[in-house]
Coordinates of N, CA and C in Angstrom, one line a residue:
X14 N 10.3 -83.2 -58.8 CA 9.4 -82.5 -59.7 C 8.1 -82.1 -59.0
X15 N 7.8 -81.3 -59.6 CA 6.5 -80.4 -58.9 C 5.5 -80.8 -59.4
X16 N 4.3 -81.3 -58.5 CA 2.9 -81.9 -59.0 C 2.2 -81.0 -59.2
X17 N 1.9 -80.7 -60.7 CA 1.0 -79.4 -60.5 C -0.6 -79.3 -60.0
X18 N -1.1 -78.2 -60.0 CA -2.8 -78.5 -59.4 C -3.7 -79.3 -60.3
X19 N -3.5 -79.2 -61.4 CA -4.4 -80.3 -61.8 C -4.2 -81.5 -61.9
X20 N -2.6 -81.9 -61.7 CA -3.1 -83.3 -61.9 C -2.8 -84.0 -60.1
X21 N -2.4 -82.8 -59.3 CA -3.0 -83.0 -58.0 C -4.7 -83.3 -57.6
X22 N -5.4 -82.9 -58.9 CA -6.6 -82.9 -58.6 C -7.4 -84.0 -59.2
X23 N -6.5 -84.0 -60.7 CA -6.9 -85.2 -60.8 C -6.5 -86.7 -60.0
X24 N -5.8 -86.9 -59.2 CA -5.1 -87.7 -58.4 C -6.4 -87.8 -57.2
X25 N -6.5 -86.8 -56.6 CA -7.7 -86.9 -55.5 C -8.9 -87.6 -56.2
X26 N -9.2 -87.2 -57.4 CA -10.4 -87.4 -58.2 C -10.5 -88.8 -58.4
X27 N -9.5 -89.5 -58.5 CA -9.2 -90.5 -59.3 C -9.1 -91.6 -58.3
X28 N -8.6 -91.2 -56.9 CA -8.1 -92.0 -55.8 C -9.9 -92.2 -55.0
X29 N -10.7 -90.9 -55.3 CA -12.1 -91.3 -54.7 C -13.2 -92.5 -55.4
X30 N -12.8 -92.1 -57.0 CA -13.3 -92.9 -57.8 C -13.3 -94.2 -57.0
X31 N -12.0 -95.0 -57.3 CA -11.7 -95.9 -57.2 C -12.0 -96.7 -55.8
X32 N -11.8 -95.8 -54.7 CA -12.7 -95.8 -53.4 C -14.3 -96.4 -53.9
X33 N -15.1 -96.0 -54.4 CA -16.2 -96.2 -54.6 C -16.3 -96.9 -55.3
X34 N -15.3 -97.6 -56.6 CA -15.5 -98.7 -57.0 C -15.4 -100.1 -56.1
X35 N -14.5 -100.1 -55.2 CA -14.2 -100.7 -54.2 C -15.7 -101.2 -53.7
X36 N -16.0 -100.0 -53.2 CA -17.1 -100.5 -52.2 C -18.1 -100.7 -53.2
X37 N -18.7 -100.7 -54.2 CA -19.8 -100.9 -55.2 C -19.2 -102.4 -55.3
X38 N -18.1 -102.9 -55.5 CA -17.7 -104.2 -55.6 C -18.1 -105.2 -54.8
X39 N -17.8 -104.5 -53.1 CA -18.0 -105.6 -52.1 C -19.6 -105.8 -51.8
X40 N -20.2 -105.1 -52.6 CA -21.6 -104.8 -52.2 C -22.3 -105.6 -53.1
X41 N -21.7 -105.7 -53.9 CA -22.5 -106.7 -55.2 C -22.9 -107.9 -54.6
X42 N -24.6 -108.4 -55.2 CA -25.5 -109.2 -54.6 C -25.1 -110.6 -54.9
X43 N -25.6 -111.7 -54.3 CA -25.2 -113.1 -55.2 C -26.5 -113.2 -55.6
X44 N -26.5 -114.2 -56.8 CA -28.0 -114.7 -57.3 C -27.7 -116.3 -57.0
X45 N -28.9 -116.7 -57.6 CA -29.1 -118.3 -57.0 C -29.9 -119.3 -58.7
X46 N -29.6 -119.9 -59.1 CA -29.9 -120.9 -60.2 C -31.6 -121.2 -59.9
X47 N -31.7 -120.9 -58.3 CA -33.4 -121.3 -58.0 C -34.1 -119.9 -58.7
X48 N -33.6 -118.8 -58.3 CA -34.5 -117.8 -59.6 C -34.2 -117.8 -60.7
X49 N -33.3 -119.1 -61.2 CA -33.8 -118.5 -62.6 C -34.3 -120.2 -63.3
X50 N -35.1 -120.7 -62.3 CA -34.9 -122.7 -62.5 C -36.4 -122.5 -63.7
X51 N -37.0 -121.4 -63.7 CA -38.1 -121.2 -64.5 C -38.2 -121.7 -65.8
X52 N -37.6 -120.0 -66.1 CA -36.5 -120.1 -67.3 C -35.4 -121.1 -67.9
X53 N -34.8 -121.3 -66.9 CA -33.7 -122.9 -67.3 C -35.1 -123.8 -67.8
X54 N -36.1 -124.5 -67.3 CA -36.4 -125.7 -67.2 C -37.6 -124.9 -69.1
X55 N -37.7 -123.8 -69.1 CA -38.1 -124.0 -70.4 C -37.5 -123.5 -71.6
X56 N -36.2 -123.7 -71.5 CA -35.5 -123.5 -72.3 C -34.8 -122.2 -72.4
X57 N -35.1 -121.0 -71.7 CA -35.0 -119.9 -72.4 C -33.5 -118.4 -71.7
X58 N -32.9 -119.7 -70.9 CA -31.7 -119.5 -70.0 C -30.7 -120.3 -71.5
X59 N -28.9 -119.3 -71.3 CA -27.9 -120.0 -72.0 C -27.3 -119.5 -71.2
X60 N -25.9 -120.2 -71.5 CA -24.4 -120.2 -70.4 C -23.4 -119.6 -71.8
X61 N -23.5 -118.7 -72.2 CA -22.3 -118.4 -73.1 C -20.5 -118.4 -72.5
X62 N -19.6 -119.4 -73.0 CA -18.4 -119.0 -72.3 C -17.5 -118.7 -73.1
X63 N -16.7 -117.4 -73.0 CA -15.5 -117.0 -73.1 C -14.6 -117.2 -73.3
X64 N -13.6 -117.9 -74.6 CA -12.4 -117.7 -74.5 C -11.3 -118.7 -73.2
X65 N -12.6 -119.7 -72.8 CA -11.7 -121.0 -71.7 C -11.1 -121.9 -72.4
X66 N -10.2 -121.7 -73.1 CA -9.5 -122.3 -74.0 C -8.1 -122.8 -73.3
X67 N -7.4 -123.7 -73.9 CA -5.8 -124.2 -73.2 C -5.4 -122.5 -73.4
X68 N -5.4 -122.3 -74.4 CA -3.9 -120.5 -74.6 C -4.5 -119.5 -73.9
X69 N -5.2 -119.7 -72.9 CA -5.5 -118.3 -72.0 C -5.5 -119.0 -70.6
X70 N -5.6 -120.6 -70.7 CA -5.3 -120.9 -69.4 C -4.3 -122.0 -68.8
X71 N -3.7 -122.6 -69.8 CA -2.7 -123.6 -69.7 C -1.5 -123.3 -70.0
X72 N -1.4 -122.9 -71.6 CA -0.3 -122.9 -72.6 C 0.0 -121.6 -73.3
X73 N 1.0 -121.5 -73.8 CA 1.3 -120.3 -75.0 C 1.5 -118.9 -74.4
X74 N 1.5 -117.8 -75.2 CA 1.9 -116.6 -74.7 C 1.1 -115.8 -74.1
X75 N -0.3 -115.7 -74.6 CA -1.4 -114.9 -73.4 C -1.8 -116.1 -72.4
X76 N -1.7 -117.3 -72.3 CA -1.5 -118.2 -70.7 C -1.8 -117.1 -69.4
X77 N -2.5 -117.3 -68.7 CA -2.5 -116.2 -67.8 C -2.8 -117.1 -66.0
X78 N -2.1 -117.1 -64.9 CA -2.8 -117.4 -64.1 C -4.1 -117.1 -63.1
X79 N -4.1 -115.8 -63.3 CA -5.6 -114.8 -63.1 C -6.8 -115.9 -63.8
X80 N -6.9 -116.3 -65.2 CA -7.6 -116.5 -65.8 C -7.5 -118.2 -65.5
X81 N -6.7 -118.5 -65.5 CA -6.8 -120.4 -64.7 C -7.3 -120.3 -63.5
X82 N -7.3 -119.1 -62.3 CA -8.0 -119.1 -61.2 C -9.4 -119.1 -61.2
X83 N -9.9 -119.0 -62.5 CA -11.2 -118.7 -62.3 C -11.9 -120.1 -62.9
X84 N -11.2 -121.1 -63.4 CA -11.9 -122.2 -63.9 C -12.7 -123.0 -62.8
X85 N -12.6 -123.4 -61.5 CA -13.5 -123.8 -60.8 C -14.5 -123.2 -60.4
X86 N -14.8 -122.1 -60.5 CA -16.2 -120.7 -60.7 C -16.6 -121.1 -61.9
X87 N -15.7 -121.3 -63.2 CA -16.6 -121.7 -64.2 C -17.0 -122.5 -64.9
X88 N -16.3 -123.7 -64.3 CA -17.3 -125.1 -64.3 C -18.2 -125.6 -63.1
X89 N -18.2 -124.6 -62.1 CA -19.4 -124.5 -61.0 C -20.6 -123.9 -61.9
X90 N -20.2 -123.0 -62.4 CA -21.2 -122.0 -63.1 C -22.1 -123.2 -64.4
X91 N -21.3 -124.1 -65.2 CA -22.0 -124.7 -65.8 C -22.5 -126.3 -65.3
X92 N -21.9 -126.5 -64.1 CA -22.3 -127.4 -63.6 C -24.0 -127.1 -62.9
X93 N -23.9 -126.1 -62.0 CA -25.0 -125.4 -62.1 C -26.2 -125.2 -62.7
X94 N -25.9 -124.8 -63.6 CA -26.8 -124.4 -65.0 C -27.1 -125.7 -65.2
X95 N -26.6 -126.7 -65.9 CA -27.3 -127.9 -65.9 C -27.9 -128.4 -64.8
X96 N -27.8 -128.3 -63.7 CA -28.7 -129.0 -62.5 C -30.1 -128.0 -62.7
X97 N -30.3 -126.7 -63.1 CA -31.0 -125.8 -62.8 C -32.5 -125.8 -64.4
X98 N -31.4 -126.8 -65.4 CA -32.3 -127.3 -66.6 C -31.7 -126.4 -67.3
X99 N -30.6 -125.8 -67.9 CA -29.9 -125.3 -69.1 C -29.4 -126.5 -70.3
X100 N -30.0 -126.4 -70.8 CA -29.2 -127.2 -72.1 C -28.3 -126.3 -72.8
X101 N -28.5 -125.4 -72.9 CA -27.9 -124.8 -74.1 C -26.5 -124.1 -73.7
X102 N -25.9 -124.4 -74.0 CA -24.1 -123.9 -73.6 C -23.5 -123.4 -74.8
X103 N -23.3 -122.5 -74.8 CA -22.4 -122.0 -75.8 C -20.7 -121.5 -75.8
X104 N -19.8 -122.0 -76.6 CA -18.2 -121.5 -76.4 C -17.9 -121.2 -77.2
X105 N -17.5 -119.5 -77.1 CA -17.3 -118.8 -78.6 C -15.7 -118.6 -78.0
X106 N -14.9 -118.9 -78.7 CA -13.2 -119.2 -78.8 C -12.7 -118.9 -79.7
X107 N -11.4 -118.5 -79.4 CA -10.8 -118.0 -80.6 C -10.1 -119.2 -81.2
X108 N -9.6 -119.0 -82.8 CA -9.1 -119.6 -83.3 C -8.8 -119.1 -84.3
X109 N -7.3 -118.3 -84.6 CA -7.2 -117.4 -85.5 C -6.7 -117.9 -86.5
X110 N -6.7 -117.5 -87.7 CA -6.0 -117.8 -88.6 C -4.3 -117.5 -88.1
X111 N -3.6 -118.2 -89.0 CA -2.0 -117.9 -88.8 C -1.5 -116.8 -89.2
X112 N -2.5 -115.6 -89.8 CA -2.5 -114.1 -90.0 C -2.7 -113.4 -90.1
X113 N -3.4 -113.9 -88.7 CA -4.5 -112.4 -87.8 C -4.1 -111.7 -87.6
X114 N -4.9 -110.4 -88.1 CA -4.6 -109.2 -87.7 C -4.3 -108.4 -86.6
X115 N -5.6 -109.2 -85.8 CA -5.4 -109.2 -84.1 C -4.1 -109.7 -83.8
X116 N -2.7 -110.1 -84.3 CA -1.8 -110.0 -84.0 C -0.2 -109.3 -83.9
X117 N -0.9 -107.8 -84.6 CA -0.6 -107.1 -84.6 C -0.5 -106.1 -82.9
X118 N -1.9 -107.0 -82.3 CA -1.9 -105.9 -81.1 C -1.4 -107.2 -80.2
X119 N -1.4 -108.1 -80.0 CA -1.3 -109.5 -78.9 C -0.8 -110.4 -80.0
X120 N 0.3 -110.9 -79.1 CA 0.9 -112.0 -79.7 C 0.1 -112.9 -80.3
X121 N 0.5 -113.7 -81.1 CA 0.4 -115.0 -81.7 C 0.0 -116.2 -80.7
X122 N -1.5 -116.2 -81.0 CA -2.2 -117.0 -79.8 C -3.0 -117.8 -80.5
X123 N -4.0 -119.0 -79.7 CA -4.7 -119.5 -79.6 C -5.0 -119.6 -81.7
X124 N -4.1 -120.4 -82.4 CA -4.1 -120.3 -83.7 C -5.0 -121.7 -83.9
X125 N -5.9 -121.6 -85.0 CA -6.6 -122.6 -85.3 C -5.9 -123.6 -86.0
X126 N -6.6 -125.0 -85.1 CA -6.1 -126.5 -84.8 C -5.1 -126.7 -83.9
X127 N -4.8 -125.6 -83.7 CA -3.5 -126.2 -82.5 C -3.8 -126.5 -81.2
X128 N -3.8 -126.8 -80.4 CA -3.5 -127.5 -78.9 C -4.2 -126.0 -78.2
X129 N -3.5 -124.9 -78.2 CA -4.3 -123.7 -77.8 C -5.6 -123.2 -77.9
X130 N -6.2 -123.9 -79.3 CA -7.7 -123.2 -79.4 C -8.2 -124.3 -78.7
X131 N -8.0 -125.2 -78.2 CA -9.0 -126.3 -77.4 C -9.3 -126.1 -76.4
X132 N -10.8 -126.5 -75.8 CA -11.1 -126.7 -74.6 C -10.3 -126.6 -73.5
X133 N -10.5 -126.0 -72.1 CA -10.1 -126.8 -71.4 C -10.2 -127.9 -71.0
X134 N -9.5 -129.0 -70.2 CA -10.0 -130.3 -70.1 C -11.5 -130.1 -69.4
X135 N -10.9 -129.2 -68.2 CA -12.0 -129.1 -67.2 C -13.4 -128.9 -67.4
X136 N -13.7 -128.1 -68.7 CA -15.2 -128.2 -69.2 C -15.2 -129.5 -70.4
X137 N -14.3 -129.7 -71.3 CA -14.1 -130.9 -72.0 C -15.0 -132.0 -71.3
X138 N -14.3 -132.8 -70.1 CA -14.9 -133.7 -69.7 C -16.3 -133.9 -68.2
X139 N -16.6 -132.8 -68.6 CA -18.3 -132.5 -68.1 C -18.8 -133.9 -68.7
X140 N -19.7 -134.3 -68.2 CA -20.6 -135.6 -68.6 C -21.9 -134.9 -69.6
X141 N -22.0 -133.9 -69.9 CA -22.9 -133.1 -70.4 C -22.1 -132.4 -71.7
X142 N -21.0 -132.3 -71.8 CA -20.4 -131.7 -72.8 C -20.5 -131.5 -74.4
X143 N -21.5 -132.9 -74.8 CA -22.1 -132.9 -75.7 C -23.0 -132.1 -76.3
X144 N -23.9 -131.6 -75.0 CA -24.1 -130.0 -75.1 C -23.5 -128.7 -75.8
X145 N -22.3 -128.4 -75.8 CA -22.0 -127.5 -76.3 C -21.8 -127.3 -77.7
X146 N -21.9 -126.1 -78.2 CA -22.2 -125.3 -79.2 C -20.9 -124.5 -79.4
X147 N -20.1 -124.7 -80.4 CA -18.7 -124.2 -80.0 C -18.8 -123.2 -81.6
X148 N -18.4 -121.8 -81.1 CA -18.2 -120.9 -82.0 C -17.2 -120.3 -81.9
X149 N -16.5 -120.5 -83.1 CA -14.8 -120.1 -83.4 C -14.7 -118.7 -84.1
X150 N -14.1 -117.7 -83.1 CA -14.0 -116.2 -83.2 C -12.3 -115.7 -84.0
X151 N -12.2 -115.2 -84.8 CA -11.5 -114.5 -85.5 C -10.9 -113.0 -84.8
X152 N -11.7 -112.5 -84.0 CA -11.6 -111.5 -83.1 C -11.8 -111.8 -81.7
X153 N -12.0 -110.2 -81.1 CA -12.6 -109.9 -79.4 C -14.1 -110.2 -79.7
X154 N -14.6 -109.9 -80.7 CA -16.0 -110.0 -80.8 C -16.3 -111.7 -80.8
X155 N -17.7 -112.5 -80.1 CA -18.1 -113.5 -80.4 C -19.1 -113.1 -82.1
X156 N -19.1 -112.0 -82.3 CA -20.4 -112.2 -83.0 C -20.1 -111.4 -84.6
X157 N -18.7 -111.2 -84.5 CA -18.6 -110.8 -86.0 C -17.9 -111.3 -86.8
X158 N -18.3 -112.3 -87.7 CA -17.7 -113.1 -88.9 C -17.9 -114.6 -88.0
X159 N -18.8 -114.7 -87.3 CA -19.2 -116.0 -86.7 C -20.6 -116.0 -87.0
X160 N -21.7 -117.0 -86.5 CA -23.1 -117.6 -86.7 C -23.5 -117.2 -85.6
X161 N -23.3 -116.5 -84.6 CA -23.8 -116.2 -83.7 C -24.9 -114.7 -83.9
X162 N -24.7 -113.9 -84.5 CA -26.0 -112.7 -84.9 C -27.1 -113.4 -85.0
X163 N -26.7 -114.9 -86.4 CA -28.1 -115.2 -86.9 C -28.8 -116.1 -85.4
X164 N -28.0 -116.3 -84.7 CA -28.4 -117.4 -83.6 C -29.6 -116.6 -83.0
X165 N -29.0 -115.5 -82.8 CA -29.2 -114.6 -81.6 C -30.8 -113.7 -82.0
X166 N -30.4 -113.8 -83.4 CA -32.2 -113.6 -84.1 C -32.8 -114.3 -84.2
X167 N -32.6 -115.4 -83.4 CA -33.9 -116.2 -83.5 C -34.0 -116.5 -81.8
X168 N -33.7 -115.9 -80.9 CA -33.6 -116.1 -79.4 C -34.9 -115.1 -78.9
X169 N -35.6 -114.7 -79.3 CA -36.5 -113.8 -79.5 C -37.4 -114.1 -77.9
X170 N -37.3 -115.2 -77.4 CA -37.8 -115.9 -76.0 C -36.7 -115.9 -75.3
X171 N -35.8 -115.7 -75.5 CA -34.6 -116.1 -74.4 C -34.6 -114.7 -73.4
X172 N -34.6 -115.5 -72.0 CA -35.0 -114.6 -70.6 C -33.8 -114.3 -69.9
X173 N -32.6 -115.1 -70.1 CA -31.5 -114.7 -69.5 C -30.0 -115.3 -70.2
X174 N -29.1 -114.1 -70.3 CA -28.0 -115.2 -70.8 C -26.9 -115.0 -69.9
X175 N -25.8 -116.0 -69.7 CA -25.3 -115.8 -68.5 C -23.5 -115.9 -68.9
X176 N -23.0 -115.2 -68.6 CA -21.6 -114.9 -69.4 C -20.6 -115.1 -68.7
X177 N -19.2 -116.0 -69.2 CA -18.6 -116.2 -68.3 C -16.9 -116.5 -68.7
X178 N -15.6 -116.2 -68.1 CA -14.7 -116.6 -69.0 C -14.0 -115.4 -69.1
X179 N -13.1 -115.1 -69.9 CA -12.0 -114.0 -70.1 C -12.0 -113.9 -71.9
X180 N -11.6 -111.7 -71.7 CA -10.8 -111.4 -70.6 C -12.4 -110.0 -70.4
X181 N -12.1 -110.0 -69.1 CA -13.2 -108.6 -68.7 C -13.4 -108.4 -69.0
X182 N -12.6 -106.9 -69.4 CA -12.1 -105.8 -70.1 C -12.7 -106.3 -72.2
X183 N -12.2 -107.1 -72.4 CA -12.2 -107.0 -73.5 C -13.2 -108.2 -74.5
X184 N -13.3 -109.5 -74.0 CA -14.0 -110.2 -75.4 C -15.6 -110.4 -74.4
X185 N -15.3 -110.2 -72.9 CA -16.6 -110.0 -72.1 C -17.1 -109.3 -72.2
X186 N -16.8 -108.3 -72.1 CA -17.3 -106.8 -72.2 C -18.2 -106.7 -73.9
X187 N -17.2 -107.2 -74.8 CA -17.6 -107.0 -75.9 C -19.3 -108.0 -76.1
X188 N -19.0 -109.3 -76.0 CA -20.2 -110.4 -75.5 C -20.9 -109.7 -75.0
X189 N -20.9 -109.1 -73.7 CA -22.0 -108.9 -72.7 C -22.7 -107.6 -73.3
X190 N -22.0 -106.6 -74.2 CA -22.8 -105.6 -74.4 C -23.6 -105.6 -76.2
X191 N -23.0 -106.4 -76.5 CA -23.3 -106.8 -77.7 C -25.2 -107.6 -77.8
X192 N -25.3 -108.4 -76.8 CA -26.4 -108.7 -76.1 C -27.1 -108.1 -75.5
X193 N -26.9 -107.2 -74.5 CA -27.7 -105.9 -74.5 C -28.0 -104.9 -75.0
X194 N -27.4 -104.5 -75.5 CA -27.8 -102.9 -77.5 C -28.4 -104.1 -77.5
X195 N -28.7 -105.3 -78.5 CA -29.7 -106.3 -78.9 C -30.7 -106.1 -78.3
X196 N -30.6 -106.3 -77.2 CA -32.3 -106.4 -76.5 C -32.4 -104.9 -76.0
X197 N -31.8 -104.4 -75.9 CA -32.5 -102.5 -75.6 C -33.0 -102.3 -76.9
X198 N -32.2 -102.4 -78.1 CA -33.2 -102.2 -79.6 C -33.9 -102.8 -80.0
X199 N -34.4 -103.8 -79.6 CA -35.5 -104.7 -79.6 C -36.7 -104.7 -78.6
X200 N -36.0 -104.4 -77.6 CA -37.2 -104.0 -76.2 C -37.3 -105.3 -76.0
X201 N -36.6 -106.2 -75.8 CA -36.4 -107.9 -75.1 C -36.4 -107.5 -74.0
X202 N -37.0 -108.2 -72.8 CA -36.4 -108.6 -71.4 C -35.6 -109.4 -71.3
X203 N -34.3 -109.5 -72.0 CA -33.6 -110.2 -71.8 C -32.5 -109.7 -70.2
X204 N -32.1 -110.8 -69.7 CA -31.6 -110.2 -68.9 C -29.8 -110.6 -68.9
X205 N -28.9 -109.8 -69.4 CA -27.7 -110.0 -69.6 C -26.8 -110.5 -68.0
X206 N -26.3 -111.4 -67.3 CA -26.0 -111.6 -66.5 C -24.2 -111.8 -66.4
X207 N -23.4 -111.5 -65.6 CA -22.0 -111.7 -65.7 C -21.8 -111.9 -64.5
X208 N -21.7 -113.0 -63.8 CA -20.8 -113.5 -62.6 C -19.0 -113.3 -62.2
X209 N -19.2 -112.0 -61.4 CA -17.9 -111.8 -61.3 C -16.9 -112.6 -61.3
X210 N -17.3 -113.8 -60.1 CA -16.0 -114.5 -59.8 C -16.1 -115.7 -61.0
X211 N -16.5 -115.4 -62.1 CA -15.9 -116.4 -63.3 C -15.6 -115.4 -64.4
X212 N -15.3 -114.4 -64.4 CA -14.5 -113.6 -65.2 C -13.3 -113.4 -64.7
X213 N -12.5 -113.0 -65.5 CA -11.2 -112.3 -65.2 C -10.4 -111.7 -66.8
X214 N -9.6 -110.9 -65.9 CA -8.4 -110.3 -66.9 C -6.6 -110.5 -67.0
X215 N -6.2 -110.4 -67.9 CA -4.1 -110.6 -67.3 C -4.1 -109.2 -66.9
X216 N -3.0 -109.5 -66.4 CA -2.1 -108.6 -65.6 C -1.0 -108.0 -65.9
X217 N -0.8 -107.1 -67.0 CA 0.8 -106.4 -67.2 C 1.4 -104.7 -66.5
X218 N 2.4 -104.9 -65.3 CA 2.1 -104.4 -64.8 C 2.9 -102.8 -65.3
X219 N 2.7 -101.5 -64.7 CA 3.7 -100.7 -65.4 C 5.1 -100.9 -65.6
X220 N 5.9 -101.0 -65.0 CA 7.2 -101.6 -65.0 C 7.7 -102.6 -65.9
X221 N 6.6 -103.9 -65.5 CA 7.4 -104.8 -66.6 C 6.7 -104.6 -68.2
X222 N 5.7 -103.6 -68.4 CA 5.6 -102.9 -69.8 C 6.5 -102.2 -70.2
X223 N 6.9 -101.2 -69.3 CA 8.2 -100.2 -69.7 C 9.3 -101.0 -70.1
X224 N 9.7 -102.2 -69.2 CA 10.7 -103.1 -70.2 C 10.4 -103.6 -71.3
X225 N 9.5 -104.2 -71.6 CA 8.7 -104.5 -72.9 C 8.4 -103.4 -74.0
X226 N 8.1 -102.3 -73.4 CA 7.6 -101.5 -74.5 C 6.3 -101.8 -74.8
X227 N 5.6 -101.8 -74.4 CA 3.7 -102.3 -74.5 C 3.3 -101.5 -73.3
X228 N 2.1 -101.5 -73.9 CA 1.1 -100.6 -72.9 C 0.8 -101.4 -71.5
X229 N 0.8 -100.8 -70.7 CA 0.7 -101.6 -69.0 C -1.1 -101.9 -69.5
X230 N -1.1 -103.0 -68.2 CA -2.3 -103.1 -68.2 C -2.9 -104.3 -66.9
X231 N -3.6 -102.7 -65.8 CA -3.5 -103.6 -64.5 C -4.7 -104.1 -64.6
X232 N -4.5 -105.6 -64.4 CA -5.9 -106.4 -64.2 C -6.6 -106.0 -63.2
X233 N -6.2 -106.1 -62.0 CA -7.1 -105.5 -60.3 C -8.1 -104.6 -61.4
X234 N -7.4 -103.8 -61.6 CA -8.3 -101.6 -62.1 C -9.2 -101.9 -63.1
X235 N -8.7 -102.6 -64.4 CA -9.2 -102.7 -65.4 C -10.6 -104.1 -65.6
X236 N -10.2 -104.9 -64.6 CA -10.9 -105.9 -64.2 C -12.8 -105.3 -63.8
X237 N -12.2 -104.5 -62.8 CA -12.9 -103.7 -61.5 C -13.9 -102.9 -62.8
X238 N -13.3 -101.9 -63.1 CA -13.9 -101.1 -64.1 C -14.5 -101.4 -64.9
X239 N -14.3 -102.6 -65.6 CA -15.3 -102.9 -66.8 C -16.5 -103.7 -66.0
X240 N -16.5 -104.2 -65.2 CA -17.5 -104.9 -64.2 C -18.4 -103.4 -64.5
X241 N -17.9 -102.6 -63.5 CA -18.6 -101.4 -63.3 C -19.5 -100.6 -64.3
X242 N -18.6 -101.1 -65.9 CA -19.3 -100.2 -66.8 C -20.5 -101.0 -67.2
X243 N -20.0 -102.2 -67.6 CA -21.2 -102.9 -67.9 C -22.8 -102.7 -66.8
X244 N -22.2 -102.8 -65.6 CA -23.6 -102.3 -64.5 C -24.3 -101.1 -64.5
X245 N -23.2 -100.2 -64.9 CA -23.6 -98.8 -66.0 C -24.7 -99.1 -66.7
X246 N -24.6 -100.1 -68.0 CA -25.2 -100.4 -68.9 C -26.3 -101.1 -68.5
X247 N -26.8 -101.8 -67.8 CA -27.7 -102.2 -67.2 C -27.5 -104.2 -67.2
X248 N -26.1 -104.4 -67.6 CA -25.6 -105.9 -66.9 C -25.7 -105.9 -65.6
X249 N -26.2 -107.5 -65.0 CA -26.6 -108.0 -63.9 C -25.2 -108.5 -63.6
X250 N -24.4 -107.1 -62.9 CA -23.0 -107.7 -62.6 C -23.6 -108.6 -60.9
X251 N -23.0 -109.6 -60.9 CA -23.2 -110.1 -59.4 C -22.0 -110.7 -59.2
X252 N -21.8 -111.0 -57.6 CA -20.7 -111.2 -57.2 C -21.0 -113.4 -57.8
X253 N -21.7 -114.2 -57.4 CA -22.0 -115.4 -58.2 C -23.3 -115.9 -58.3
X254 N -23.2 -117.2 -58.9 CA -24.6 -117.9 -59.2 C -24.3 -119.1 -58.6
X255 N -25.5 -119.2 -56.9 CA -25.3 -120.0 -55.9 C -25.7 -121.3 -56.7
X256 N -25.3 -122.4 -56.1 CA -26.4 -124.1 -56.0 C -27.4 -124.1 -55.1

């Protein structure tokens, strides 16, 4: 078959893009828990996490090992934060009802009370765990049909929030921008922060969608890109948050 000119063009277009995503990646800065030990020690730093639940990293059908790779990044990240004076930890998780709608697009996951909406151990048995603040999501969104809006209007001092967990692309992305529209419409200095190497996304690749019948969906690209858009947006994508 004959590649016509435009989508020869778009192919060039698309192969440069991604070149430059590349290198905007490897170039991303690290930050350090000492600039933000300010803010931690007066309260006004949170660790929001993502969806680190057993069913996206142990068990069940979205189980993913992309997103188990990132658990020691993200009990560094809240190990961290507590040495740095964070008290406040937040885990917004799903736990759907047995007739989510959201399962119409993604299997039958992480259902409330089962074994899948739980913790992982790995943040579970933190010595600090008592700390957390656990908000149980119905959707991709932490913040719609949950306590998290009203939380978040009264954060009115909060100087940085730091996001972490899966999936990128979709319940991060949603968190992380949801927090900033917030503070751009408010004119907060808040500072929206996402540490690369404690996010992640799954991986379905074209092929084994075509046998399936579902839409592909490459982690590497899709991972990469939403990083990117959010830094668009004015998230503090960084590569991590040193000790």
């Amino acid at each position: 078959m004959t590649t016509s000119p435009l989508s020869a063009q778009f192919q060039a277009q698309a192969d440069l893009f991604l070149r430059a995503l590349h290198d905007w990646e490897q170039q991303l800065a690290n930050l350090s828990w000492q600039d933000l030990a300010g803010p931690a020690r007066d309260g006004q730093v949170v660790v929001l996490s993502v969806d680190m639940i057993n069913g996206f990293c142990h068990e069940g059908a979205l189980s993913s090992p992309r997103v188990e790779g990132i658990i020691p990044a993200v009990v560094d990240v809240f190990e961290g934060a507590y040495e740095a004076g964070v008290r406040q930890f937040i885990l917004a998780q799903d736990a759907h009802t047995p007739d989510a709608t959201e399962f119409a697009q993604f299997p039958p996951h992480c259902v409330r009370g089962t074994s899948e909406a739980d913790n992982i151990p790995e943040l579970a048995r933190l010595p600090f765990a008592d700390l957390y603040t656990t908000v149980q999501k119905n959707s991709l969104s932490g913040f719609h049909g949950t306590g998290l809006a009203g939380w978040l209007e009264e954060q009115r001092d909060l100087q940085a929030a730091i996001i972490v967990g899966d999936c990128t692309d979709l319940c991060i992305y949603q968190m992380a921008m949801h927090l900033k529209l917030y503070a751009n419409a408010h004119n907060l200095p808040l500072r929206v922060i996402v540490p690369a190497n404690a996010v992640q996304t799954y991986d379905t690749p074209v092929a084994a969608a075509q046998q399936l019948g579902i839409l592909p969906h490459d982690g590497d690209v899709l991972n990469l890109i939403f990083l990117y858009h959010m830094a668009l947006n004015g998230i503090e994508v960084v590569r991590n948050i040193q000790r």
